[in-house]
Tab-separated table of C-alpha atoms in Angstrom:
chain	number	residue	atom	x	y	z
C	6	MET	CA	187.563	94.332	182.122
C	7	MET	CA	183.950	94.194	180.911
C	8	VAL	CA	182.739	91.220	178.855
C	9	ASP	CA	180.361	91.720	175.939
C	10	SER	CA	177.325	89.682	177.040
C	11	SER	CA	176.177	89.029	173.492
C	12	SER	CA	179.604	87.616	172.658
C	13	VAL	CA	179.340	85.253	175.624
C	14	GLU	CA	175.875	84.084	174.558
C	15	PHE	CA	176.856	83.409	170.950
C	16	ASP	CA	180.126	81.744	171.892
C	17	HIS	CA	178.038	79.309	173.902
C	18	CYS	CA	175.710	78.827	170.933
C	19	ARG	CA	178.689	78.046	168.700
C	20	ASP	CA	179.864	75.397	171.138
C	21	LEU	CA	176.447	73.738	170.985
C	22	ALA	CA	175.482	74.193	167.343
C	23	ILE	CA	178.752	73.830	165.477
C	24	THR	CA	180.062	70.295	165.848
C	25	PRO	CA	183.199	69.204	163.948
C	26	GLY	CA	182.244	67.576	160.659
C	27	GLY	CA	178.579	68.491	161.064
C	28	VAL	CA	176.443	69.927	158.276
C	29	PHE	CA	175.793	73.255	160.027
C	30	GLU	CA	179.494	73.624	160.807
C	31	PHE	CA	179.969	73.562	157.027
C	32	THR	CA	176.908	75.508	155.800
C	33	SER	CA	177.324	78.294	158.383
C	34	ARG	CA	180.472	79.367	156.532
C	35	PHE	CA	178.282	80.540	153.653
C	36	LEU	CA	176.015	82.749	155.778
C	37	GLN	CA	176.177	86.542	155.884
C	38	ALA	CA	176.898	88.049	159.305
C	39	ASP	CA	173.296	89.252	159.783
C	40	GLU	CA	171.965	85.787	158.896
C	41	LEU	CA	174.310	83.860	161.158
C	42	GLU	CA	173.254	84.957	164.655
C	43	PRO	CA	169.539	83.971	164.435
C	44	LEU	CA	170.412	80.596	162.916
C	45	LEU	CA	173.215	80.056	165.412
C	46	ALA	CA	170.783	80.632	168.292
C	47	LEU	CA	168.153	78.382	166.683
C	48	TYR	CA	170.542	75.505	165.967
C	49	ALA	CA	171.932	75.769	169.505
C	50	LEU	CA	168.395	75.557	170.909
C	51	ARG	CA	167.625	72.522	168.786
C	52	GLN	CA	170.799	70.821	169.923
C	53	ALA	CA	170.208	71.644	173.586
C	54	VAL	CA	166.632	70.325	173.551
C	55	SER	CA	166.792	67.436	171.079
C	56	SER	CA	169.895	65.880	172.664
C	57	ILE	CA	168.196	65.398	176.033
C	58	PRO	CA	166.436	62.085	175.133
C	59	TYR	CA	169.804	60.528	174.224
C	60	ALA	CA	171.621	61.554	177.414
C	61	SER	CA	172.815	58.800	179.762
C	62	THR	CA	170.535	59.898	182.608
C	63	ASP	CA	167.311	58.523	184.067
C	64	ASP	CA	164.045	59.338	182.323
C	65	PRO	CA	162.686	61.488	185.213
C	66	VAL	CA	165.756	63.718	184.885
C	67	LYS	CA	165.105	64.103	181.147
C	68	TRP	CA	161.436	64.947	181.774
C	69	THR	CA	162.438	67.586	184.332
C	70	LYS	CA	164.917	69.177	181.935
C	71	LEU	CA	162.381	69.325	179.110
C	72	LYS	CA	159.727	70.760	181.435
C	73	TRP	CA	162.220	73.479	182.374
C	74	TRP	CA	162.902	74.259	178.709
C	75	GLY	CA	159.189	74.503	177.980
C	76	GLU	CA	158.675	76.948	180.832
C	77	GLU	CA	161.702	79.043	179.920
C	78	LEU	CA	160.710	79.274	176.258
C	79	MET	CA	157.289	80.628	177.261
C	80	ALA	CA	158.743	83.212	179.666
C	81	PRO	CA	158.119	86.890	178.746
C	82	PRO	CA	160.875	88.888	176.994
C	83	ASP	CA	161.741	90.879	180.132
C	84	ALA	CA	162.185	87.751	182.270
C	85	VAL	CA	165.702	87.022	183.467
C	86	SER	CA	166.676	83.954	181.469
C	87	ARG	CA	168.905	81.390	183.102
C	88	HIS	CA	170.312	80.005	179.860
C	89	PRO	CA	172.586	81.753	177.326
C	90	VAL	CA	170.820	80.131	174.344
C	91	LEU	CA	167.524	81.711	175.351
C	92	ARG	CA	169.198	85.100	175.747
C	93	ALA	CA	170.794	84.673	172.316
C	94	LEU	CA	167.380	83.932	170.793
C	95	TRP	CA	166.080	87.295	172.032
C	96	GLN	CA	169.265	89.226	171.234
C	97	SER	CA	169.351	87.939	167.652
C	98	GLY	CA	165.672	88.666	167.052
C	99	ALA	CA	164.969	85.004	166.368
C	100	ARG	CA	162.598	84.552	169.309
C	101	THR	CA	160.119	87.134	168.011
C	102	ARG	CA	159.818	85.171	164.742
C	103	LEU	CA	159.346	81.762	166.361
C	104	GLY	CA	155.810	81.076	167.517
C	105	ASP	CA	155.091	79.577	170.930
C	106	THR	CA	153.302	76.580	169.415
C	107	LEU	CA	156.280	75.713	167.227
C	108	LEU	CA	158.760	76.009	170.094
C	109	LEU	CA	156.612	73.826	172.342
C	110	ARG	CA	156.422	71.321	169.489
C	111	LEU	CA	160.224	71.071	169.632
C	112	VAL	CA	160.021	70.201	173.327
C	113	GLY	CA	157.154	67.780	172.684
C	114	ASP	CA	159.157	65.995	169.997
C	115	ALA	CA	161.988	65.478	172.469
C	116	LEU	CA	159.564	64.121	175.060
C	117	SER	CA	158.205	61.636	172.513
C	118	GLU	CA	161.720	60.340	171.840
C	119	ILE	CA	162.344	59.346	175.447
C	120	ASP	CA	162.120	55.557	175.574
C	121	ALA	CA	160.484	55.542	172.119
C	122	ALA	CA	159.462	52.109	170.829
C	123	PRO	CA	161.112	50.856	167.618
C	124	ALA	CA	159.287	51.583	164.362
C	125	GLY	CA	157.449	48.527	163.107
C	126	ASN	CA	158.115	49.057	159.427
C	127	GLU	CA	159.155	51.619	156.827
C	128	SER	CA	155.788	53.418	157.020
C	129	ASP	CA	156.128	53.829	160.788
C	130	LEU	CA	159.691	55.096	160.314
C	131	PHE	CA	158.496	57.622	157.731
C	132	GLU	CA	155.717	58.886	159.990
C	133	ARG	CA	158.006	59.362	162.987
C	134	GLN	CA	160.872	60.975	161.090
C	135	ALA	CA	158.488	63.182	159.094
C	136	ALA	CA	157.095	64.601	162.339
C	137	LEU	CA	160.526	65.188	163.899
C	138	GLY	CA	162.090	66.568	160.741
C	139	ALA	CA	159.136	68.825	159.948
C	140	THR	CA	159.568	70.646	163.256
C	141	ASP	CA	163.218	71.191	162.435
C	142	ILE	CA	162.348	72.610	158.992
C	143	LEU	CA	159.418	74.740	160.167
C	144	LEU	CA	161.560	76.430	162.802
C	145	GLU	CA	164.092	77.529	160.201
C	146	LEU	CA	161.409	78.567	157.712
C	147	ALA	CA	159.774	80.688	160.426
C	148	LEU	CA	162.883	82.862	160.643
C	149	GLU	CA	162.254	84.020	157.058
C	150	ASP	CA	158.462	83.729	157.071
C	151	ALA	CA	158.650	81.122	154.286
C	152	GLU	CA	156.483	78.042	153.713
C	153	VAL	CA	156.562	74.755	151.818
C	154	ALA	CA	153.703	72.596	150.602
C	155	THR	CA	152.530	69.943	153.065
C	156	GLN	CA	153.445	66.966	150.881
C	157	SER	CA	156.955	68.291	150.302
C	158	LEU	CA	157.297	69.027	154.016
C	159	ASP	CA	156.414	65.432	154.903
C	160	PHE	CA	159.034	63.935	152.589
C	161	LEU	CA	161.706	66.526	153.420
C	162	GLY	CA	160.994	66.152	157.131
C	163	ALA	CA	161.299	62.376	156.911
C	164	ALA	CA	164.498	62.655	154.877
C	165	THR	CA	166.253	65.121	157.176
C	166	GLY	CA	165.023	63.230	160.253
C	167	LEU	CA	166.441	59.981	158.908
C	168	PHE	CA	169.668	61.752	157.966
C	169	HIS	CA	170.106	62.889	161.581
C	170	LEU	CA	169.430	59.347	162.822
C	171	ILE	CA	172.039	57.889	160.449
C	172	SER	CA	174.530	60.634	161.328
C	173	ARG	CA	174.443	59.584	164.975
C	174	PHE	CA	175.440	55.984	164.177
C	175	PRO	CA	179.254	56.296	164.527
C	176	ALA	CA	179.092	58.012	167.935
C	177	ASN	CA	175.943	56.585	169.495
C	178	PHE	CA	174.857	53.489	167.630
C	179	ILE	CA	173.857	51.505	170.719
C	180	SER	CA	171.001	53.937	171.322
C	181	GLU	CA	170.088	54.385	167.655
C	182	ALA	CA	169.961	50.641	166.869
C	183	ASN	CA	166.926	50.342	169.110
C	184	ARG	CA	165.073	52.815	166.872
C	185	LEU	CA	165.535	50.856	163.644
C	186	PRO	CA	162.399	49.390	162.001
C	187	LEU	CA	161.718	45.861	163.178
C	188	SER	CA	160.879	44.830	159.610
C	189	LEU	CA	164.352	45.913	158.464
C	190	LEU	CA	166.017	43.902	161.218
C	191	ALA	CA	163.852	40.891	160.370
C	192	LYS	CA	164.846	41.175	156.726
C	193	HIS	CA	168.468	40.639	157.783
C	194	ASN	CA	167.496	38.063	160.434
C	195	ILE	CA	169.244	40.036	163.165
C	196	SER	CA	168.360	41.860	166.387
C	197	ALA	CA	169.337	45.352	167.502
C	198	GLU	CA	171.517	43.818	170.229
C	199	GLN	CA	173.424	41.697	167.701
C	200	LEU	CA	174.159	44.775	165.582
C	201	HIS	CA	176.258	46.112	168.442
C	202	GLN	CA	178.725	43.266	167.933
C	203	LYS	CA	181.703	43.635	165.586
C	204	SER	CA	180.960	40.212	164.101
C	205	HIS	CA	177.843	41.721	162.507
C	206	SER	CA	179.526	44.796	160.984
C	207	ASP	CA	178.560	43.699	157.468
C	208	GLU	CA	174.864	43.534	158.371
C	209	LEU	CA	175.120	46.942	160.028
C	210	ALA	CA	176.724	48.377	156.890
C	211	GLN	CA	173.994	46.888	154.693
C	212	ILE	CA	171.239	48.315	156.890
C	213	THR	CA	172.909	51.732	157.014
C	214	GLN	CA	173.275	51.708	153.237
C	215	GLN	CA	169.585	50.853	152.792
C	216	LEU	CA	168.586	53.662	155.165
C	217	ALA	CA	170.766	56.114	153.234
C	218	GLU	CA	169.088	55.057	149.982
C	219	LEU	CA	165.681	55.471	151.609
C	220	ALA	CA	166.538	58.990	152.808
C	221	LEU	CA	167.800	59.932	149.336
C	222	ASP	CA	164.531	58.690	147.814
C	223	TRP	CA	162.515	60.793	150.275
C	224	TYR	CA	164.655	63.835	149.475
C	225	ALA	CA	164.047	63.357	145.750
C	226	LYS	CA	160.278	63.180	146.278
C	227	GLY	CA	160.224	66.178	148.622
C	228	LEU	CA	162.357	68.423	146.440
C	229	SER	CA	160.500	67.509	143.241
C	230	GLY	CA	157.323	69.169	144.504
C	231	LEU	CA	158.874	72.034	146.412
C	232	GLU	CA	156.900	75.271	146.433
C	233	THR	CA	158.096	78.253	148.444
C	234	ASN	CA	159.615	81.700	148.251
C	235	LEU	CA	162.919	80.675	146.666
C	236	SER	CA	164.414	84.149	147.024
C	237	ALA	CA	164.298	84.201	150.829
C	238	PRO	CA	167.931	84.299	152.090
C	239	GLY	CA	167.212	81.957	154.985
C	240	PHE	CA	165.586	79.481	152.671
C	241	LYS	CA	168.745	79.441	150.571
C	242	HIS	CA	170.582	78.179	153.624
C	243	LEU	CA	167.968	75.482	154.136
C	244	GLN	CA	168.263	74.422	150.504
C	245	LEU	CA	172.039	74.280	150.846
C	246	ARG	CA	171.662	72.183	153.981
C	247	TRP	CA	169.426	69.711	152.167
C	248	ALA	CA	171.875	69.571	149.260
C	249	MET	CA	174.788	68.854	151.604
C	250	GLU	CA	172.793	66.238	153.510
C	251	GLN	CA	172.028	64.528	150.205
C	252	ARG	CA	175.690	64.722	149.260
C	253	ARG	CA	176.732	63.230	152.617
C	254	LEU	CA	174.175	60.434	152.215
C	255	GLY	CA	175.648	59.632	148.816
C	256	VAL	CA	179.078	59.298	150.411
C	257	ILE	CA	177.660	57.094	153.183
C	258	ARG	CA	175.974	54.872	150.615
C	259	LYS	CA	179.238	54.512	148.688
C	260	ASP	CA	181.572	53.970	151.687
C	261	THR	CA	179.347	52.733	154.486
C	262	HIS	CA	182.073	50.893	156.413
C	263	GLY	CA	184.304	53.986	156.363
C	264	PHE	CA	181.467	56.146	157.663
C	265	LEU	CA	180.627	53.759	160.510
C	266	GLU	CA	184.266	53.464	161.554
C	267	ALA	CA	185.291	57.114	161.485
C	268	GLY	CA	182.430	59.309	160.289
C	269	LYS	CA	182.811	61.702	157.375
C	270	ASN	CA	183.971	65.312	157.002
C	271	PHE	CA	183.405	67.901	154.297
C	272	GLY	CA	186.371	68.920	152.166
C	273	PRO	CA	187.412	71.311	149.358
C	274	ALA	CA	185.304	69.500	146.754
C	275	ASP	CA	182.239	70.034	148.937
C	276	ALA	CA	183.033	73.745	149.295
C	277	TRP	CA	183.269	74.050	145.502
C	278	PHE	CA	179.952	72.208	145.146
C	279	ALA	CA	178.283	74.490	147.725
C	280	TRP	CA	179.573	77.659	146.058
C	281	ARG	CA	178.225	76.564	142.667
C	282	PHE	CA	174.920	75.459	144.229
C	283	LEU	CA	174.336	78.848	145.871
C	284	ARG	CA	175.326	80.656	142.717
C	285	ARG	CA	172.664	78.752	140.787
C	286	LEU	CA	170.075	79.843	143.339
C	287	GLY	CA	170.990	83.476	142.601
């Protein structure tokens, strides 16, 4: 019995990109069939590359993996790819819309996160998350040939980057605590190591709540000056993603202890919100 190769590639992409309770797992339900495959391949690529710095392996192994990804991404279209995500990028047409410089920036961002030093203060946190988040946004915008103003991109990049950092807290806080701004830890008179202890759960909740409020403030500033082609279908997905990330941050701010203990999932009320949000976009 023959197996449809494209089905195999995209099944693998689903396994990587669609995580239970994740934002894309929710927003992908609102995509048309022709919109889904390119985004599925892109989100799978992002997950495959950006998760490498957080793996429990030695740094040389991480560097080797990222070097391999960089080489494979630059391989010509007729090269025999060794990874299903790369084949899915070509099959979906996404690869032809993603420039080499932007793809190498994704790999470079991951390299910069290996053994990254903690941010000194809020400004350092903004700068780092803005750079990481901007790459994420630019990749998705490239699929629809859309753009946003630089100032909006900085704030939206910082907001979505910080959202991803906060979202990793329940599953991988030991690693993420070492990335928190030193000024924020000093404000609570606590170290990253102490935050790992259950006796300091209240301090952890307070810090997480403050980070959620900071991300919401950056979202508000980024969205207030947004300029782009609002009719682009792919950009509608990006706007929905930002709206759902804001909504999730609001929940985290309200029930921080619950989020840290068990995470959060989207429900029927969120689906109703998303449907109305997309309808307003037209």
